[in-house]
Amino acid sequence: MDNEVRRSFETLAIHAGQQADPVTGAVVPPIYQVSTYKQDGIGGLRGGYEYSRSANPTRTALETCLAELEGGRRGLAFASGLAAEDALLRAVCRPGDHVIIPDDAYGGTYRLFAKVAEPWGLTFDPVPLNDLDAVRAAVRPDTRVIWCETPTNPLLNVADIAALAGIAAEAGALLAVDNTFASPYLQRPLELGADVVVHSTTKYIGGHSDVIGGALVARDAALGERLAFHQNAMGAVAGPFDAWLTLRGVKTLAVRMDRHCANAEKVVEMLSGHGAVREVLYPGLPGHPGHEVAVKQMSRFGGMVSFRMRTPEAAVRVCEATKLFTLGESLGGVESLIEHPHRMTHASAAGSPLEVPDDLVRLSVGIEDASDLLEDLERALS
């Protein structure tokens, strides 16, 4: 991009990696639905493209944009968030290495570590990342990665990225930050010292519940090259149409996140005063244990809200009683979703140290009219 247009997040989201097509003048990057490319002689590649597992122009546009938005040197788009996580682990770890993960990590991440990475030879310890002394105590000579999720899914705990970056650097380890809940619009982990950012682009970045995807963004070029090698060698890349849909979603990320945050704040205010609700979990609440850190490293507090009912049965009833909040997994789309993590997204963590409370309800607050959402929740809670 020319320097004169690099003025704000909103401008980058619309223009980074997305110059007008030089042949037709199309202002939106085309969908290069192609597997192979004509070469101008042996080794003579046009623009570096030979086979779409290795690189595809539509995917390149998305990867460039994501790198710009996160402030990194290299962006890589994958078929899913878990595919991105797996590629990262294979690129930076070897059998016998050790990883520290949050003690309230996303259930799919825990499953990847416990059922895939551990049999491969990786060891890991779940640690409360908001307890820096506990993190330091968990570091071992063979620790290669501190895996951070902030805010966490679904308990919305907050970790101090800059402090964890310092601990990782002292240990000679990498700090990987799952930035899915915040998105680069609300939080920029690389600027706080993280080495690599992880995204499920299915969520806020895509934003419309119509595409599955994942991404890695590396702070330095050398790590970016290692990740790119594994992306190509393992092959779980984003297809061109998926990349195009995700890139379309990126363009409105800023305006959507503003509305998600505004609606979530109103939902939190209502839930906090409701007699049927035992506890509201939201980093924007002054009483939240991670509030001060969230204020320091986030511009706003996001569209995810969790709350605890007084019994597990009450939590299930609320999840089944809403009309506008659709009962469903995933998050970050324009529509509001409600779920019971214990029996849905985090069922894979049942019986483990990462098991979530069975009275917990998780909301992905969409961009509908806030008054309609409040009325729906009030009716379900009554």
mmCIF file of C-alpha atoms in Angstrom, residues 209 318-340 344-345 361-366 368 372-373 376-377 380:
data_model
loop_
_atom_site.group_PDB
_atom_site.id
_atom_site.type_symbol
_atom_site.label_atom_id
_atom_site.label_comp_id
_atom_site.label_asym_id
_atom_site.label_seq_id
_atom_site.Cartn_x
_atom_site.Cartn_y
_atom_site.Cartn_z
ATOM 1 C CA SER A 209 -21.277 -17.402 9.941
ATOM 2 C CA VAL A 318 -32.439 -20.210 29.401
ATOM 3 C CA CYS A 319 -30.469 -21.593 26.452
ATOM 4 C CA GLU A 320 -33.599 -23.312 25.152
ATOM 5 C CA ALA A 321 -36.006 -20.427 25.791
ATOM 6 C CA THR A 322 -34.560 -17.569 23.717
ATOM 7 C CA LYS A 323 -35.949 -16.702 20.287
ATOM 8 C CA LEU A 324 -33.570 -14.101 18.860
ATOM 9 C CA PHE A 325 -30.502 -15.608 20.500
ATOM 10 C CA THR A 326 -30.156 -18.765 18.416
ATOM 11 C CA LEU A 327 -29.064 -21.908 20.238
ATOM 12 C CA GLY A 328 -25.875 -22.817 18.437
ATOM 13 C CA GLU A 329 -22.124 -23.220 18.618
ATOM 14 C CA SER A 330 -19.520 -20.830 17.208
ATOM 15 C CA LEU A 331 -19.570 -17.069 17.741
ATOM 16 C CA GLY A 332 -18.687 -13.704 16.264
ATOM 17 C CA GLY A 333 -21.347 -13.538 13.552
ATOM 18 C CA VAL A 334 -23.787 -10.696 13.010
ATOM 19 C CA GLU A 335 -26.550 -12.802 14.596
ATOM 20 C CA SER A 336 -26.726 -13.421 18.350
ATOM 21 C CA LEU A 337 -26.051 -16.939 19.623
ATOM 22 C CA ILE A 338 -26.537 -18.641 22.980
ATOM 23 C CA GLU A 339 -25.070 -21.920 24.190
ATOM 24 C CA HIS A 340 -24.410 -24.181 27.180
ATOM 25 C CA MET A 344 -21.725 -28.081 23.721
ATOM 26 C CA THR A 345 -18.476 -26.327 22.710
ATOM 27 C CA VAL A 361 -24.297 -19.732 29.692
ATOM 28 C CA ARG A 362 -22.273 -18.118 26.898
ATOM 29 C CA LEU A 363 -23.620 -15.384 24.636
ATOM 30 C CA SER A 364 -22.240 -14.152 21.369
ATOM 31 C CA VAL A 365 -23.994 -10.794 21.209
ATOM 32 C CA GLY A 366 -24.787 -9.857 17.632
ATOM 33 C CA GLU A 368 -29.349 -6.693 16.052
ATOM 34 C CA ASP A 372 -34.926 -6.595 20.960
ATOM 35 C CA LEU A 373 -32.045 -8.616 22.404
ATOM 36 C CA ASP A 376 -35.528 -11.755 24.398
ATOM 37 C CA LEU A 377 -33.215 -12.392 27.343
ATOM 38 C CA ALA A 380 -36.039 -16.318 28.741
#
